[in-house]
Amino acid sequence: MIKEFNNIKVDKVGIEDRINRITKRSLKRESKLKGLEMILSMIDLTTLEGMDTVKKVEQLCYKATHLHNQFPNLPSVAAVCVYPNMVRIASNSLKESDVLVASVATAFPSGNATLQIKINDTKEAIENGANEVDMVISRGKFHSGEYNYVFDEIAAIKDVCGENSRLKVILETGELGDYDHIRMASEIAINAGADFIKTSTGKISPAATLPITLVMLEAIKDHYYSTGKMVGMKPAGGISNAKLALQYLILVKETLGNLWLDKHWFRFGASSLANDVLMQIAKQKTGFYQSNNYFSKD
Amino acid sequence: MSERIKVLKTYKIFIDGKFPRTESGRYYQLKSKDIPYANVCLSSKKDLRNAVVAARKAFLPWAEKTAYNRSQILYRIAEMLESRKTQFIDELTIQGFSKKDASKELDQSIDRIIYFAGWADKINQVFGAVNPVASSHYNFTLFEPMGVIGVLSSDESPLLGLVSSIIPVIVSGNSCVVIASEKYPLSSISFAEVISNSDVPSGVINILTGTKKELASPISSHMDINALGLFSQKIDKQIFINATENLKRISSFNDIQIYSDDFDSPYIIKKFMESKTTWHPVEVDFTKTNNY
C-alpha cells in the first residue's frame, strides 16, 4: 500500500491554474449572503496560545454562542478549538449550546512525543469532553521516509477516539514541502482512518492556502470515488477574511460538490474570520461598511 | 525625423501610498476648448472601502509618532511642494487658471502647510488644561486625534482647498480619506505624488477622484470613519442623516473661509480632535495645615 503512495504526482501548474480561475469568480449578492452564513456555521473558533487563560477560553466560548446577537437567525459556529487542558472549561461553558468542543492533542503543535504520551493526551482530551480531536502527524518521521510509522500512529489515535469522537489529522503542509508530499500525507491520513484532514497548526507559515487545499480535496475526491467514504476537510491558519473564505467554498463546491458544503464535512480553523464574516453580513444587510469597533475583539 | 509624441501622465488614485487605478475601470475626461487633456479615475465605493482600510491601518502608528516628528514630516510636504511649484502652476493654467492666480494659489498652499506643521507639537499646550476641581483629584484635559476622517474637498479651490482639508486634519494624528475636487482633480493627484515623496507613512492620506454624488453617501455611512470634514458646497442632506449612524462629528467650511487668512487657526485642528479628561486621585495630607 505504501509503495502506491510513493508514486503520486500532482500537476502543479494545473492546480495553480485552477486556483487562478476560481479567485476571479464574482458572486451575486444573494449567493454571497448564503455563503457568508455557511462560512459562519463552519468555523472552528480557535485559541491556541501559550498564554491562554481560563478566562480567555470562557470568553471565546461566550463569543461562540453570542456571535449573532445583533442578527438573530444566523447559525452559530461549529466548534471551539482549544488545548487539552482547557477542554473541561470549554465543555462546561458550551454545555447548553450545540457548539462542539474540539481539542488539539498529540503534543500539538510539534508532534514530537512518544506514542504513549500522544495516546494519553488524546484520552484525556476525550474524557474531559472533547467531541473532536485535532492531532498532528510526526513530520520528522514523514521526512525520514517512515510512512508506516506515521500511518500506524494515526490509526492508533483513531482507535482511542473510537466512533464517537471525530479525528482531524493536521498535516502541517508548510513543513511537508511540495504538493506531491502533501498528496501522499493526505492519503496516508485518510487511509489510516482520519475523519478530517487539516492543513496546518497555524503556528507555521505558510499555513492554509488555496492550492494546498485543492491538492487535499483531490485526495478526498479520489478516496470517495474508490471507496465511497467521505472525509472532511479543514483548512486552518491565515484565513482571516470573508472574501478568501468564500473562495474556499467555491473550491469545495467545484471539487467535491454540494455534499461537502456542510459543517459536518468542511471547517475553517480561524480566530478572526468570524468577525470579518459578521461585518460582511452586516454590510450586506444594512448597506453600510462596518467597523471593527462594533464587534467583539475576543 | 518624425515629430515626437508627447507622453501624457496617467492620473490615478492614491490609496495606501500606492497609485492604483480605480477597481471599477471607469474614468471621465477633462477637456479644454473641446480638446481632451486628461482622463481621471471615477472611483467607486469599493475604492473608498479599500482607502478606509488603509487609513485605519495607518492611523495608530501615525498618531503614536511624536508630535515633533509629525511636524517635521508636514514641513517636508511644504518643501516638496515648493520644489515642484512650476509643475503645479502649469497644471493649474491648463485647467483654466491665470498664471497670477495659479502662482498665488501655490504660495498660499505652501504657507498654509508650514503654518499647520508648526502646530503639531503645540496644540496640547494651548488647548490642554489642568482643571480646578473640588475633590482631591488632579484633573486634566488632553486633546487626542479622532481616527479616520472622511473629507469632501473643496470643488472650486484645486490646491489650497485640498491642502486646507488635509493638513489640519492629519497634523494631530488623524488619517484621512479625501474625495478630491471633481472639477479640478489634477492638482490633487499631483499633490499625492508630493505626499508620497514626503515621508508621510502610507495610508495616512488617501485621495480619490470621482463624483461627490456617488461617493458622499458611502463615505458618510461608513462605520469605520469617525468624523467628516465637509469643504465642499455640494452637500446633500442625506449625508447628515447617514452620519448619525455612528455619531460622526461634522465640520463644514466654505471656500470664502478657505481663502481667508482666518483659516490659519488652531481651532481648525481642534475640530478634528477629541478631548479626554482624566481624574487622577491625589493623596492629601490633612495633618498639615497646607500642602505647599
Coordinates of C-alpha atoms in Angstrom, one line a residue, chain A:
Chain A
M1 CA 0.0 0.0 0.0
I2 CA 2.8 2.4 0.9
K3 CA 4.5 1.8 -2.4
E4 CA 1.4 3.0 -4.1
F5 CA 1.6 6.3 -2.1
N6 CA 5.1 6.9 -3.4
N7 CA 4.0 7.2 -7.0
I8 CA 1.6 10.0 -6.7
K9 CA 2.5 13.1 -8.8
V10 CA 0.5 16.3 -8.6
D11 CA 0.1 18.6 -11.6
K12 CA 1.4 21.8 -10.0
V13 CA 0.7 24.0 -13.0
G14 CA -2.8 22.6 -13.3
I15 CA -3.6 23.1 -9.7
E16 CA -2.4 26.7 -9.6
D17 CA -4.2 27.5 -12.9
R18 CA -7.5 26.3 -11.4
I19 CA -7.0 28.4 -8.3
N20 CA -6.3 31.4 -10.6
R21 CA -9.6 31.0 -12.3
I22 CA -11.5 30.4 -9.1
T23 CA -10.2 33.5 -7.4
K24 CA -11.5 35.7 -10.2
R25 CA -15.1 34.4 -9.9
S26 CA -17.7 37.0 -8.9
L27 CA -20.6 36.2 -6.7
K28 CA -24.2 37.5 -6.8
R29 CA -25.3 39.3 -3.6
E30 CA -27.8 36.6 -2.6
S31 CA -25.3 33.7 -3.1
K32 CA -22.7 35.8 -1.2
L33 CA -25.1 36.2 1.8
K34 CA -25.9 32.5 1.8
G35 CA -22.2 31.7 1.5
L36 CA -21.3 34.0 4.4
E37 CA -23.9 32.3 6.7
M38 CA -22.5 29.0 5.7
I39 CA -19.0 30.1 6.5
L40 CA -20.1 31.2 9.9
S41 CA -21.6 27.7 10.6
M42 CA -18.3 26.1 9.5
I43 CA -15.9 28.0 11.7
D44 CA -13.9 26.3 14.5
L45 CA -13.3 29.3 16.7
T46 CA -9.8 28.8 17.8
T47 CA -7.5 29.9 20.6
L48 CA -4.2 28.0 20.7
E49 CA -1.7 30.2 22.5
G50 CA 0.8 29.5 25.2
M51 CA -0.8 32.4 27.1
D52 CA -4.4 31.1 27.0
T53 CA -6.1 31.6 30.4
V54 CA -9.3 30.1 31.8
K55 CA -11.0 33.5 31.3
K56 CA -9.8 33.7 27.7
V57 CA -11.3 30.4 26.9
E58 CA -14.6 31.2 28.7
Q59 CA -14.7 34.5 26.8
L60 CA -14.2 32.6 23.5
C61 CA -17.0 30.2 24.3
Y62 CA -19.3 33.1 25.2
K63 CA -18.4 34.7 21.9
A64 CA -19.1 31.4 20.1
T65 CA -22.7 31.3 21.4
H66 CA -23.4 35.0 21.2
L67 CA -21.8 35.8 17.9
H68 CA -25.0 36.7 16.2
N69 CA -26.9 38.6 18.9
Q70 CA -27.1 41.6 16.6
F71 CA -28.6 39.5 13.8
P72 CA -30.8 36.7 15.1
N73 CA -31.3 33.6 13.0
L74 CA -27.7 33.4 12.0
P75 CA -26.1 30.0 12.6
S76 CA -23.6 29.6 15.5
V77 CA -20.0 28.5 14.8
A78 CA -19.3 24.7 14.5
A79 CA -16.9 24.3 17.4
V80 CA -14.4 25.9 19.7
C81 CA -10.9 24.6 19.4
V82 CA -8.6 24.7 22.5
Y83 CA -5.6 23.0 24.1
P84 CA -6.4 19.7 26.1
N85 CA -6.0 21.4 29.5
M86 CA -8.8 23.9 28.5
V87 CA -11.3 21.2 27.2
R88 CA -13.2 20.9 30.5
I89 CA -13.6 24.6 30.8
A90 CA -14.8 24.9 27.2
S91 CA -17.2 21.9 27.5
N92 CA -18.7 23.4 30.7
S93 CA -19.2 26.7 29.1
L94 CA -20.8 25.2 26.0
K95 CA -23.0 22.7 27.7
E96 CA -26.2 24.3 26.8
S97 CA -25.4 25.1 23.2
D98 CA -24.9 23.0 20.1
V99 CA -21.3 24.2 19.6
L100 CA -18.9 21.3 19.8
V101 CA -15.6 21.2 21.6
A102 CA -12.5 20.4 19.6
S103 CA -9.2 19.8 21.3
V104 CA -5.8 19.6 19.8
A105 CA -3.8 16.7 21.0
T106 CA -0.7 14.5 20.4
A107 CA 1.9 17.1 21.5
F108 CA 0.5 19.9 19.4
P109 CA 2.0 21.8 17.6
S110 CA 5.3 19.9 17.1
G111 CA 4.0 16.4 17.5
N112 CA 7.4 15.4 18.9
A113 CA 6.5 13.0 21.7
T114 CA 6.3 9.3 22.2
L115 CA 3.2 7.4 21.0
Q116 CA 2.2 6.6 24.6
I117 CA 2.2 10.3 25.6
K118 CA 0.1 11.1 22.5
I119 CA -2.4 8.4 23.3
N120 CA -2.7 9.6 26.9
D121 CA -3.0 13.2 25.6
T122 CA -5.9 12.2 23.4
K123 CA -7.6 10.0 26.0
E124 CA -7.6 12.8 28.5
A125 CA -9.0 15.3 26.0
I126 CA -11.9 12.9 25.2
E127 CA -12.5 12.1 28.9
N128 CA -12.7 15.9 29.6
G129 CA -15.4 16.3 27.0
A130 CA -13.8 16.9 23.6
N131 CA -16.2 16.0 20.7
E132 CA -13.4 16.2 18.2
V133 CA -9.7 15.7 18.3
D134 CA -7.2 17.6 16.1
M135 CA -3.9 15.6 16.0
V136 CA -0.6 16.5 14.3
I137 CA 1.4 13.9 12.3
S138 CA 5.0 13.3 13.0
R139 CA 6.6 15.3 10.3
G140 CA 10.1 14.2 11.2
K141 CA 9.2 10.6 10.7
F142 CA 7.4 11.5 7.4
H143 CA 10.6 13.2 6.1
S144 CA 12.7 10.2 7.2
G145 CA 10.5 8.1 5.0
E146 CA 8.9 6.2 7.9
Y147 CA 5.5 6.4 6.4
N148 CA 4.4 3.2 8.2
Y149 CA 5.1 4.9 11.5
V150 CA 3.0 7.9 10.5
F151 CA 0.2 5.6 9.3
D152 CA 0.3 3.5 12.5
E153 CA 0.3 6.5 14.7
I154 CA -2.8 8.0 13.1
A155 CA -4.5 4.6 13.3
A156 CA -3.6 4.3 17.0
I157 CA -5.0 7.7 17.8
K158 CA -8.2 7.0 15.8
D159 CA -8.5 3.8 17.9
V160 CA -8.5 6.0 21.0
C161 CA -11.1 8.3 19.5
G162 CA -13.4 5.5 18.6
E163 CA -16.6 6.1 16.7
N164 CA -17.9 9.0 18.8
S165 CA -15.1 11.4 18.6
R166 CA -14.1 12.6 15.1
L167 CA -10.4 12.8 14.4
K168 CA -8.9 15.6 12.4
V169 CA -5.4 15.0 11.2
I170 CA -3.2 18.0 10.8
L171 CA -0.6 17.5 8.1
E172 CA 1.2 20.8 8.7
T173 CA 1.6 21.3 5.0
G174 CA 4.0 24.3 5.5
E175 CA 6.6 21.7 6.7
L176 CA 5.9 19.0 4.1
G177 CA 7.5 20.5 1.0
D178 CA 5.9 20.1 -2.4
Y179 CA 2.4 19.1 -3.5
D180 CA 3.5 15.5 -4.1
H181 CA 4.3 15.2 -0.4
I182 CA 1.1 16.8 0.7
R183 CA -0.9 14.5 -1.5
M184 CA 0.9 11.5 -0.1
A185 CA 0.5 12.6 3.5
S186 CA -3.3 13.2 2.8
E187 CA -3.6 9.7 1.5
I188 CA -1.8 8.2 4.5
A189 CA -4.1 10.1 6.9
I190 CA -7.2 9.2 5.0
N191 CA -6.4 5.5 4.8
A192 CA -5.3 5.4 8.4
G193 CA -8.8 6.5 9.5
A194 CA -8.9 10.3 9.6
D195 CA -12.4 11.8 9.7
F196 CA -11.0 15.1 8.6
I197 CA -7.7 16.2 7.1
K198 CA -6.5 19.6 8.1
T199 CA -3.8 21.8 6.6
S200 CA -2.0 23.4 9.4
T201 CA -1.4 24.1 13.1
G202 CA -1.5 27.8 12.4
K203 CA 2.0 28.1 14.0
I204 CA 3.9 27.7 10.8
S205 CA 3.9 30.0 7.8
P206 CA 2.7 29.3 5.1
A207 CA -0.5 27.9 6.7
A208 CA -3.6 27.1 4.6
T209 CA -3.5 28.2 1.0
L210 CA -6.0 27.6 -1.8
P211 CA -3.7 25.4 -3.9
I212 CA -2.7 23.2 -1.0
T213 CA -6.4 22.8 -0.1
L214 CA -7.2 21.8 -3.6
V215 CA -4.5 19.1 -3.6
M216 CA -6.0 17.7 -0.4
L217 CA -9.6 18.0 -1.7
E218 CA -8.5 16.0 -4.8
A219 CA -7.2 13.3 -2.5
I220 CA -10.5 13.2 -0.7
K221 CA -12.3 13.0 -4.0
D222 CA -10.3 10.1 -5.3
H223 CA -10.8 8.3 -2.0
Y224 CA -14.5 8.9 -2.3
Y225 CA -14.6 7.5 -5.8
S226 CA -12.7 4.4 -4.9
T227 CA -14.3 3.6 -1.6
G228 CA -17.5 5.6 -1.3
K229 CA -16.3 7.0 2.0
M230 CA -16.5 10.7 2.7
V231 CA -13.7 12.5 4.5
G232 CA -13.9 16.1 5.8
M233 CA -11.5 18.9 5.1
K234 CA -10.3 21.7 7.4
P235 CA -8.1 24.5 6.1
A236 CA -6.6 26.4 9.1
G237 CA -4.4 29.4 9.6
G238 CA -4.3 32.6 7.6
I239 CA -7.9 32.6 6.6
S240 CA -8.9 35.9 8.1
N241 CA -11.3 37.5 5.7
A242 CA -14.7 36.6 4.3
K243 CA -13.7 37.1 0.6
L244 CA -11.0 34.4 0.9
A245 CA -13.3 32.1 2.8
L246 CA -15.9 32.4 0.0
Q247 CA -13.2 31.3 -2.4
Y248 CA -12.6 28.2 -0.3
L249 CA -16.3 27.4 -0.5
I250 CA -16.3 27.7 -4.3
L251 CA -13.3 25.4 -4.4
V252 CA -15.1 22.8 -2.3
K253 CA -18.2 23.0 -4.3
E254 CA -16.4 22.6 -7.6
T255 CA -14.2 19.8 -6.4
L256 CA -16.4 17.8 -4.1
G257 CA -19.9 19.1 -4.8
N258 CA -22.8 20.1 -2.5
L259 CA -22.4 17.1 -0.2
W260 CA -19.4 18.6 1.4
L261 CA -20.9 22.1 1.8
D262 CA -21.8 21.3 5.4
K263 CA -20.1 21.8 8.7
H264 CA -20.0 18.0 9.1
W265 CA -17.6 17.8 6.2
F266 CA -15.9 21.2 5.9
R267 CA -14.5 23.5 8.6
F268 CA -12.4 26.7 8.8
G269 CA -9.9 26.9 11.6
A270 CA -9.7 30.6 12.4
S271 CA -9.8 33.1 15.1
S272 CA -10.5 36.4 13.4
L273 CA -12.5 35.1 10.4
A274 CA -15.8 35.1 12.3
N275 CA -15.6 38.9 12.9
D276 CA -15.0 39.7 9.3
V277 CA -17.8 37.4 8.2
L278 CA -20.2 39.1 10.6
M279 CA -19.0 42.5 9.4
Q280 CA -19.7 41.5 5.8
I281 CA -23.1 40.1 6.7
A282 CA -23.9 43.4 8.5
K283 CA -22.7 45.2 5.4
Q284 CA -25.0 43.2 3.1
K285 CA -28.0 43.7 5.4
T286 CA -27.5 47.4 6.3
G287 CA -25.7 48.6 3.2
F288 CA -23.1 50.3 5.4
Y289 CA -19.5 49.4 5.5
Q290 CA -18.7 48.2 9.1
S291 CA -16.1 49.0 11.7
N292 CA -14.2 46.6 13.9
N293 CA -15.1 48.8 16.8
Y294 CA -18.6 47.4 16.9
F295 CA -17.6 43.7 17.0
S296 CA -16.1 41.9 19.9
K297 CA -12.3 41.6 19.8
D298 CA -12.1 38.2 21.6

